[in-house]
Amino acid sequence: QVQLVESGGGLVQAGGSLRLSCAASGRTFSNYAMGWFRQAPGKEREFVAAGSWGGRRTYYADSVKGRFTISRDNAKNTVYLQMNSLKPEDTAVYRCAAVAAYSSGTYYYSDYEYTYWGQGTQVTVSS
């Protein structure tokens, strides 16, 4: 089992920044590919960003490319989502997810491929 706990959400004005953290406990975190997803009220969950467990390969949704950055610190069992130039449409509950990966270069962008999920953290961007 892997437990994931997100933090760092909050209220920010448009154009501002936030850094979300996802702390993992349980099994060896370094062998897990990680992803971030979000869900706004009345909308389906959508992919935001993904990273391989080696940390060198990342993938982003078009809507956040160039503004968000996923990174990880395996020594701290933590993955981050740096969010810059935030827009009101980024308002959502953000959840991190983890899945065991056999290759250091593998990432996943479909939610059904992930095994473990955090509870989420609310991000609200005011205009």
Coordinates of N, CA, C and O in Angstrom, one line a residue:
Q1 N 0.8 -1.2 0.0 CA 0.0 0.0 0.0 C 0.9 1.2 0.0 O 1.9 1.3 0.6
V2 N 0.4 2.3 -0.7 CA 1.0 3.6 -0.7 C 0.0 4.6 -0.3 O -1.1 4.6 -0.8
Q3 N 0.3 5.4 0.7 CA -0.6 6.4 1.2 C 0.0 7.8 0.6 O 1.2 8.0 0.7
L4 N -1.0 8.6 0.1 CA -0.6 9.9 -0.5 C -1.4 11.0 0.2 O -2.6 10.9 0.4
V5 N -0.7 12.0 0.6 CA -1.3 13.2 1.2 C -0.8 14.4 0.5 O 0.4 14.8 0.5
E6 N -1.8 15.2 0.0 CA -1.5 16.4 -0.7 C -1.6 17.6 0.3 O -2.3 17.6 1.3
S7 N -0.8 18.6 -0.1 CA -0.9 19.9 0.7 C -0.5 21.0 -0.2 O 0.0 20.8 -1.3
G8 N -0.7 22.2 0.3 CA -0.3 23.4 -0.5 C -1.3 24.1 -1.3 O -1.1 25.2 -1.9
G9 N -2.6 23.6 -1.3 CA -3.6 24.3 -1.9 C -4.0 25.6 -1.2 O -3.6 25.9 -0.1
G10 N -4.9 26.4 -1.8 CA -5.3 27.6 -1.2 C -6.0 28.5 -2.2 O -6.3 28.1 -3.3
L11 N -6.2 29.7 -1.7 CA -6.8 30.8 -2.5 C -5.7 31.7 -3.1 O -4.8 32.2 -2.3
V12 N -5.7 32.0 -4.3 CA -4.7 32.8 -4.9 C -5.3 33.7 -6.0 O -6.3 33.2 -6.7
Q13 N -4.8 34.8 -6.3 CA -5.3 35.7 -7.3 C -4.7 35.2 -8.7 O -3.7 34.6 -8.8
A14 N -5.5 35.5 -9.7 CA -5.0 35.2 -11.1 C -3.7 35.8 -11.3 O -3.4 36.9 -10.9
G15 N -2.8 35.0 -12.0 CA -1.4 35.4 -12.2 C -0.5 34.9 -11.1 O 0.8 35.0 -11.3
G16 N -1.0 34.5 -10.0 CA -0.2 34.1 -8.9 C 0.3 32.6 -9.0 O 0.1 32.0 -10.1
S17 N 1.0 32.2 -8.0 CA 1.6 30.8 -8.0 C 1.3 30.1 -6.7 O 1.1 30.7 -5.7
L18 N 1.3 28.8 -6.9 CA 1.2 27.9 -5.7 C 2.1 26.7 -6.0 O 2.3 26.3 -7.2
R19 N 2.5 26.0 -5.0 CA 3.2 24.8 -5.1 C 2.5 23.7 -4.3 O 2.4 23.8 -3.1
L20 N 2.0 22.7 -5.0 CA 1.4 21.6 -4.3 C 2.4 20.5 -4.0 O 3.4 20.3 -4.7
S21 N 2.3 19.9 -2.9 CA 3.1 18.8 -2.5 C 2.3 17.5 -2.3 O 1.1 17.6 -1.9
C22 N 2.9 16.4 -2.6 CA 2.2 15.1 -2.3 C 3.2 14.2 -1.6 O 4.2 13.8 -2.2
A23 N 3.0 13.9 -0.4 CA 3.9 13.1 0.4 C 3.4 11.7 0.4 O 2.2 11.4 0.6
A24 N 4.3 10.8 0.1 CA 4.0 9.4 0.0 C 4.6 8.6 1.1 O 5.7 8.9 1.6
S25 N 3.9 7.6 1.6 CA 4.4 6.7 2.6 C 4.0 5.3 2.2 O 3.0 5.1 1.5
G26 N 4.7 4.3 2.8 CA 4.4 2.9 2.5 C 5.5 2.3 1.8 O 6.6 2.2 2.3
R27 N 5.3 1.9 0.6 CA 6.3 1.2 -0.2 C 7.3 2.1 -0.8 O 7.3 3.3 -0.6
T28 N 8.2 1.5 -1.5 CA 9.3 2.3 -2.1 C 8.8 3.3 -3.1 O 8.4 2.9 -4.2
F29 N 8.9 4.5 -2.7 CA 8.3 5.6 -3.5 C 9.1 5.7 -4.8 O 8.5 6.1 -5.9
S30 N 10.3 5.5 -4.8 CA 11.2 5.8 -6.0 C 10.8 4.9 -7.2 O 11.2 5.2 -8.3
N31 N 10.1 3.8 -7.0 CA 9.7 3.0 -8.1 C 8.3 3.3 -8.7 O 7.8 2.5 -9.5
Y32 N 7.7 4.4 -8.2 CA 6.4 4.7 -8.6 C 6.4 5.9 -9.6 O 6.9 7.0 -9.2
A33 N 5.7 5.8 -10.7 CA 5.4 6.9 -11.5 C 4.3 7.7 -10.8 O 3.4 7.1 -10.2
M34 N 4.3 9.0 -11.0 CA 3.4 9.9 -10.3 C 2.6 10.8 -11.3 O 3.1 11.1 -12.3
G35 N 1.4 11.2 -10.9 CA 0.6 12.1 -11.7 C -0.2 13.0 -10.9 O -0.4 12.8 -9.7
W36 N -0.6 14.1 -11.5 CA -1.6 15.0 -10.9 C -2.8 15.1 -11.8 O -2.7 15.2 -13.0
F37 N -3.9 15.1 -11.1 CA -5.2 15.3 -11.8 C -6.0 16.3 -11.1 O -5.7 16.7 -9.9
R38 N -7.0 16.9 -11.7 CA -7.9 17.8 -11.1 C -9.3 17.7 -11.5 O -9.6 17.1 -12.5
Q39 N -10.2 18.1 -10.6 CA -11.6 18.0 -10.9 C -12.3 19.3 -10.4 O -12.2 19.6 -9.2
A40 N -12.9 20.0 -11.3 CA -13.7 21.2 -11.0 C -15.1 20.8 -10.8 O -15.6 19.8 -11.3
P41 N -15.9 21.6 -10.0 CA -17.3 21.3 -9.8 C -18.1 21.2 -11.1 O -18.0 22.0 -12.0
G42 N -18.8 20.1 -11.1 CA -19.6 19.8 -12.3 C -18.9 19.3 -13.5 O -19.5 19.1 -14.6
K43 N -17.6 19.1 -13.4 CA -16.8 18.6 -14.5 C -16.1 17.3 -14.2 O -16.0 16.9 -13.0
E44 N -15.7 16.6 -15.2 CA -15.0 15.3 -15.0 C -13.6 15.5 -14.6 O -13.0 16.6 -14.9
R45 N -13.0 14.5 -14.0 CA -11.6 14.6 -13.6 C -10.7 14.7 -14.9 O -11.0 14.0 -15.8
E46 N -9.7 15.5 -14.8 CA -8.9 15.7 -16.0 C -7.4 15.6 -15.6 O -7.0 15.9 -14.5
F47 N -6.6 15.1 -16.5 CA -5.2 14.9 -16.3 C -4.5 16.3 -16.3 O -4.9 17.2 -17.1
V48 N -3.5 16.4 -15.5 CA -2.8 17.7 -15.4 C -1.3 17.5 -15.8 O -0.8 18.1 -16.7
A49 N -0.6 16.6 -15.1 CA 0.8 16.3 -15.3 C 1.2 15.0 -14.8 O 0.6 14.4 -13.9
A50 N 2.2 14.4 -15.4 CA 2.7 13.1 -15.0 C 4.3 13.1 -15.1 O 4.9 13.9 -15.9
G51 N 4.9 12.3 -14.3 CA 6.3 12.2 -14.3 C 6.7 10.7 -14.0 O 6.1 10.0 -13.3
S52 N 7.8 10.3 -14.7 CA 8.4 9.0 -14.5 C 9.1 8.9 -13.1 O 9.4 9.9 -12.5
W53 N 9.3 7.7 -12.7 CA 9.9 7.6 -11.3 C 11.4 8.0 -11.4 O 12.0 8.3 -10.4
G54 N 12.0 8.0 -12.6 CA 13.3 8.4 -12.7 C 13.4 9.9 -12.7 O 14.5 10.5 -12.5
G55 N 12.3 10.6 -12.9 CA 12.2 12.0 -12.8 C 12.6 12.8 -14.1 O 12.5 14.0 -14.1
R56 N 13.1 12.0 -15.1 CA 13.6 12.7 -16.2 C 12.5 12.9 -17.3 O 12.7 13.8 -18.2
R57 N 11.5 12.2 -17.3 CA 10.4 12.3 -18.3 C 9.2 12.9 -17.6 O 8.7 12.4 -16.6
T58 N 8.6 13.9 -18.3 CA 7.4 14.5 -17.8 C 6.4 14.7 -19.0 O 6.8 14.7 -20.1
Y59 N 5.2 14.9 -18.6 CA 4.1 15.1 -19.7 C 3.1 16.0 -19.1 O 2.7 15.8 -17.9
Y60 N 2.5 16.9 -19.9 CA 1.6 17.9 -19.4 C 0.3 18.0 -20.3 O 0.4 17.8 -21.5
A61 N -0.8 18.3 -19.7 CA -1.9 18.7 -20.4 C -1.7 20.0 -21.2 O -0.9 20.8 -20.6
D62 N -2.2 20.1 -22.3 CA -2.0 21.3 -23.1 C -2.4 22.6 -22.3 O -1.8 23.6 -22.5
S63 N -3.4 22.5 -21.5 CA -4.0 23.6 -20.8 C -3.0 24.2 -19.7 O -3.1 25.3 -19.3
V64 N -2.0 23.4 -19.3 CA -1.1 23.8 -18.3 C 0.4 23.8 -18.7 O 1.2 24.3 -18.0
K65 N 0.6 23.4 -19.9 CA 2.0 23.3 -20.5 C 2.6 24.7 -20.5 O 2.0 25.7 -20.9
G66 N 3.8 24.8 -19.9 CA 4.5 26.1 -19.9 C 4.2 26.8 -18.6 O 4.9 27.8 -18.3
R67 N 3.2 26.4 -17.8 CA 2.8 27.1 -16.6 C 3.1 26.2 -15.4 O 3.4 26.7 -14.3
F68 N 2.8 24.9 -15.5 CA 3.0 24.0 -14.4 C 4.2 23.1 -14.6 O 4.6 22.8 -15.7
T69 N 4.8 22.7 -13.5 CA 6.0 21.8 -13.5 C 5.8 20.8 -12.5 O 5.6 21.1 -11.3
I70 N 6.0 19.5 -12.9 CA 6.0 18.4 -11.9 C 7.4 18.0 -11.7 O 8.3 18.0 -12.6
S71 N 7.7 17.7 -10.4 CA 9.0 17.3 -10.0 C 8.9 16.4 -8.8 O 7.8 16.3 -8.2
R72 N 10.0 15.8 -8.4 CA 10.0 14.9 -7.3 C 11.3 14.8 -6.6 O 12.3 15.1 -7.1
D73 N 11.2 14.5 -5.3 CA 12.4 14.3 -4.5 C 12.2 13.0 -3.8 O 11.5 12.8 -2.8
N74 N 12.9 12.0 -4.4 CA 12.7 10.6 -3.9 C 13.3 10.4 -2.5 O 12.8 9.6 -1.7
A75 N 14.2 11.2 -2.1 CA 14.8 11.1 -0.8 C 13.7 11.6 0.3 O 13.7 11.1 1.4
K76 N 12.8 12.5 -0.2 CA 11.8 13.0 0.7 C 10.4 12.3 0.5 O 9.4 12.7 1.1
N77 N 10.4 11.4 -0.5 CA 9.2 10.7 -0.8 C 8.1 11.7 -1.2 O 6.9 11.5 -0.7
T78 N 8.4 12.7 -1.9 CA 7.5 13.7 -2.2 C 7.5 14.1 -3.7 O 8.6 14.2 -4.3
V79 N 6.4 14.4 -4.2 CA 6.2 14.9 -5.6 C 5.6 16.3 -5.5 O 4.8 16.5 -4.6
Y80 N 6.0 17.2 -6.4 CA 5.5 18.5 -6.3 C 4.8 18.9 -7.7 O 5.1 18.3 -8.7
L81 N 4.0 19.9 -7.5 CA 3.4 20.5 -8.7 C 3.5 22.0 -8.5 O 2.8 22.6 -7.7
Q82 N 4.5 22.6 -9.2 CA 4.6 24.1 -9.2 C 3.7 24.7 -10.2 O 3.7 24.3 -11.4
M83 N 2.8 25.6 -9.8 CA 1.8 26.2 -10.6 C 2.0 27.7 -10.7 O 1.9 28.3 -9.7
N84 N 2.4 28.1 -11.9 CA 2.6 29.6 -12.1 C 1.5 30.1 -13.0 O 0.9 29.4 -13.7
S85 N 1.4 31.4 -13.1 CA 0.5 32.1 -14.0 C -0.9 31.5 -13.9 O -1.5 31.2 -14.9
L86 N -1.4 31.3 -12.7 CA -2.6 30.7 -12.5 C -3.8 31.5 -13.0 O -3.8 32.7 -13.0
K87 N -4.8 30.7 -13.5 CA -6.0 31.3 -14.1 C -7.2 30.8 -13.3 O -7.2 29.8 -12.7
P88 N -8.3 31.6 -13.4 CA -9.5 31.1 -12.7 C -9.9 29.7 -13.2 O -10.5 29.0 -12.3
E89 N -9.7 29.4 -14.4 CA -10.1 28.0 -14.9 C -9.2 26.9 -14.3 O -9.5 25.7 -14.5
D90 N -8.2 27.3 -13.6 CA -7.4 26.3 -12.9 C -8.0 25.9 -11.5 O -7.5 24.9 -10.9
T91 N -9.1 26.5 -11.1 CA -9.8 26.2 -9.9 C -10.3 24.8 -9.9 O -11.0 24.4 -10.8
A92 N -9.9 24.0 -8.9 CA -10.3 22.6 -8.9 C -9.8 22.0 -7.6 O -8.9 22.6 -6.9
V93 N -10.2 20.8 -7.3 CA -9.5 19.9 -6.4 C -8.4 19.1 -7.1 O -8.7 18.5 -8.1
Y94 N -7.2 19.3 -6.6 CA -6.1 18.6 -7.2 C -5.7 17.4 -6.4 O -5.6 17.4 -5.2
R95 N -5.5 16.3 -7.1 CA -5.2 15.0 -6.5 C -3.9 14.4 -7.1 O -3.8 14.5 -8.3
C96 N -3.1 13.9 -6.3 CA -1.9 13.1 -6.8 C -2.2 11.7 -6.9 O -3.1 11.2 -6.1
A97 N -1.5 11.0 -7.7 CA -1.8 9.5 -7.9 C -0.4 8.9 -8.2 O 0.5 9.5 -8.7
A98 N -0.4 7.6 -7.8 CA 0.9 6.8 -8.0 C 0.6 5.4 -8.6 O -0.5 4.8 -8.3
V99 N 1.5 4.9 -9.3 CA 1.4 3.6 -9.9 C 2.9 3.0 -10.0 O 3.8 3.7 -10.4
A100 N 3.0 1.7 -9.6 CA 4.3 1.1 -9.8 C 4.7 1.0 -11.2 O 3.8 0.6 -12.1
A101 N 5.9 1.4 -11.5 CA 6.3 1.4 -12.9 C 7.6 0.5 -13.0 O 8.5 0.6 -12.2
Y102 N 7.7 -0.2 -14.1 CA 8.9 -1.1 -14.3 C 10.0 -0.4 -15.0 O 11.2 -0.9 -15.0
S103 N 9.8 0.7 -15.5 CA 10.8 1.5 -16.2 C 11.0 2.9 -15.6 O 10.0 3.5 -15.3
S104 N 12.2 3.3 -15.5 CA 12.4 4.6 -14.9 C 11.9 5.7 -15.8 O 11.8 6.9 -15.4
G105 N 11.6 5.4 -17.1 CA 11.2 6.4 -18.0 C 9.7 6.4 -18.4 O 9.3 7.2 -19.2
T106 N 9.0 5.6 -17.7 CA 7.5 5.5 -18.0 C 6.7 6.4 -17.2 O 6.9 6.6 -16.0
Y107 N 5.7 7.1 -17.9 CA 4.8 7.9 -17.2 C 3.4 7.5 -17.7 O 3.3 6.9 -18.8
Y108 N 2.4 7.9 -17.0 CA 1.0 7.6 -17.4 C 0.1 8.8 -17.3 O 0.2 9.6 -16.4
Y109 N -0.8 9.0 -18.3 CA -1.7 10.2 -18.3 C -3.1 9.8 -18.2 O -4.0 10.7 -18.3
S110 N -3.4 8.5 -18.1 CA -4.8 8.1 -18.0 C -5.1 7.7 -16.5 O -4.3 6.9 -15.9
D111 N -6.2 8.2 -16.0 CA -6.4 8.0 -14.5 C -6.6 6.5 -14.2 O -6.3 6.1 -13.1
Y112 N -7.2 5.7 -15.1 CA -7.4 4.3 -14.8 C -6.1 3.5 -14.6 O -6.2 2.4 -14.1
E113 N -5.0 4.1 -15.0 CA -3.7 3.4 -14.9 C -3.1 3.5 -13.5 O -2.2 2.9 -13.2
Y114 N -3.7 4.4 -12.7 CA -3.1 4.7 -11.4 C -3.8 3.9 -10.3 O -5.0 3.6 -10.4
T115 N -3.0 3.4 -9.4 CA -3.4 2.5 -8.3 C -3.8 3.2 -7.1 O -4.7 2.9 -6.4
Y116 N -3.0 4.2 -6.7 CA -3.2 4.9 -5.4 C -3.5 6.4 -5.7 O -2.9 7.0 -6.6
W117 N -4.3 6.9 -4.8 CA -4.8 8.3 -4.9 C -4.8 9.0 -3.6 O -5.1 8.4 -2.5
G118 N -4.4 10.3 -3.6 CA -4.6 11.1 -2.4 C -6.0 11.6 -2.3 O -6.8 11.4 -3.2
Q119 N -6.3 12.3 -1.2 CA -7.7 12.8 -1.0 C -7.9 14.1 -1.7 O -9.0 14.5 -2.0
G120 N -6.8 14.8 -2.0 CA -7.0 16.1 -2.8 C -6.8 17.3 -2.0 O -6.9 17.3 -0.7
T121 N -6.5 18.4 -2.7 CA -6.3 19.7 -2.0 C -7.0 20.7 -2.9 O -6.8 20.7 -4.2
Q122 N -7.7 21.7 -2.3 CA -8.5 22.6 -3.1 C -7.6 23.8 -3.6 O -6.8 24.4 -2.8
V123 N -7.7 24.1 -4.8 CA -7.0 25.3 -5.4 C -8.1 26.2 -5.9 O -8.9 25.8 -6.8
T124 N -8.1 27.4 -5.5 CA -9.1 28.4 -5.9 C -8.3 29.6 -6.5 O -7.5 30.2 -5.7
V125 N -8.6 30.0 -7.7 CA -8.0 31.2 -8.3 C -9.0 32.2 -8.6 O -10.0 32.0 -9.3
S126 N -8.9 33.4 -8.0 CA -9.8 34.4 -8.1 C -9.4 35.4 -9.2 O -8.2 35.6 -9.5
S127 N -10.4 35.9 -9.9 CA -10.1 36.8 -11.0 C -9.9 38.3 -10.6 O -10.2 38.6 -9.5

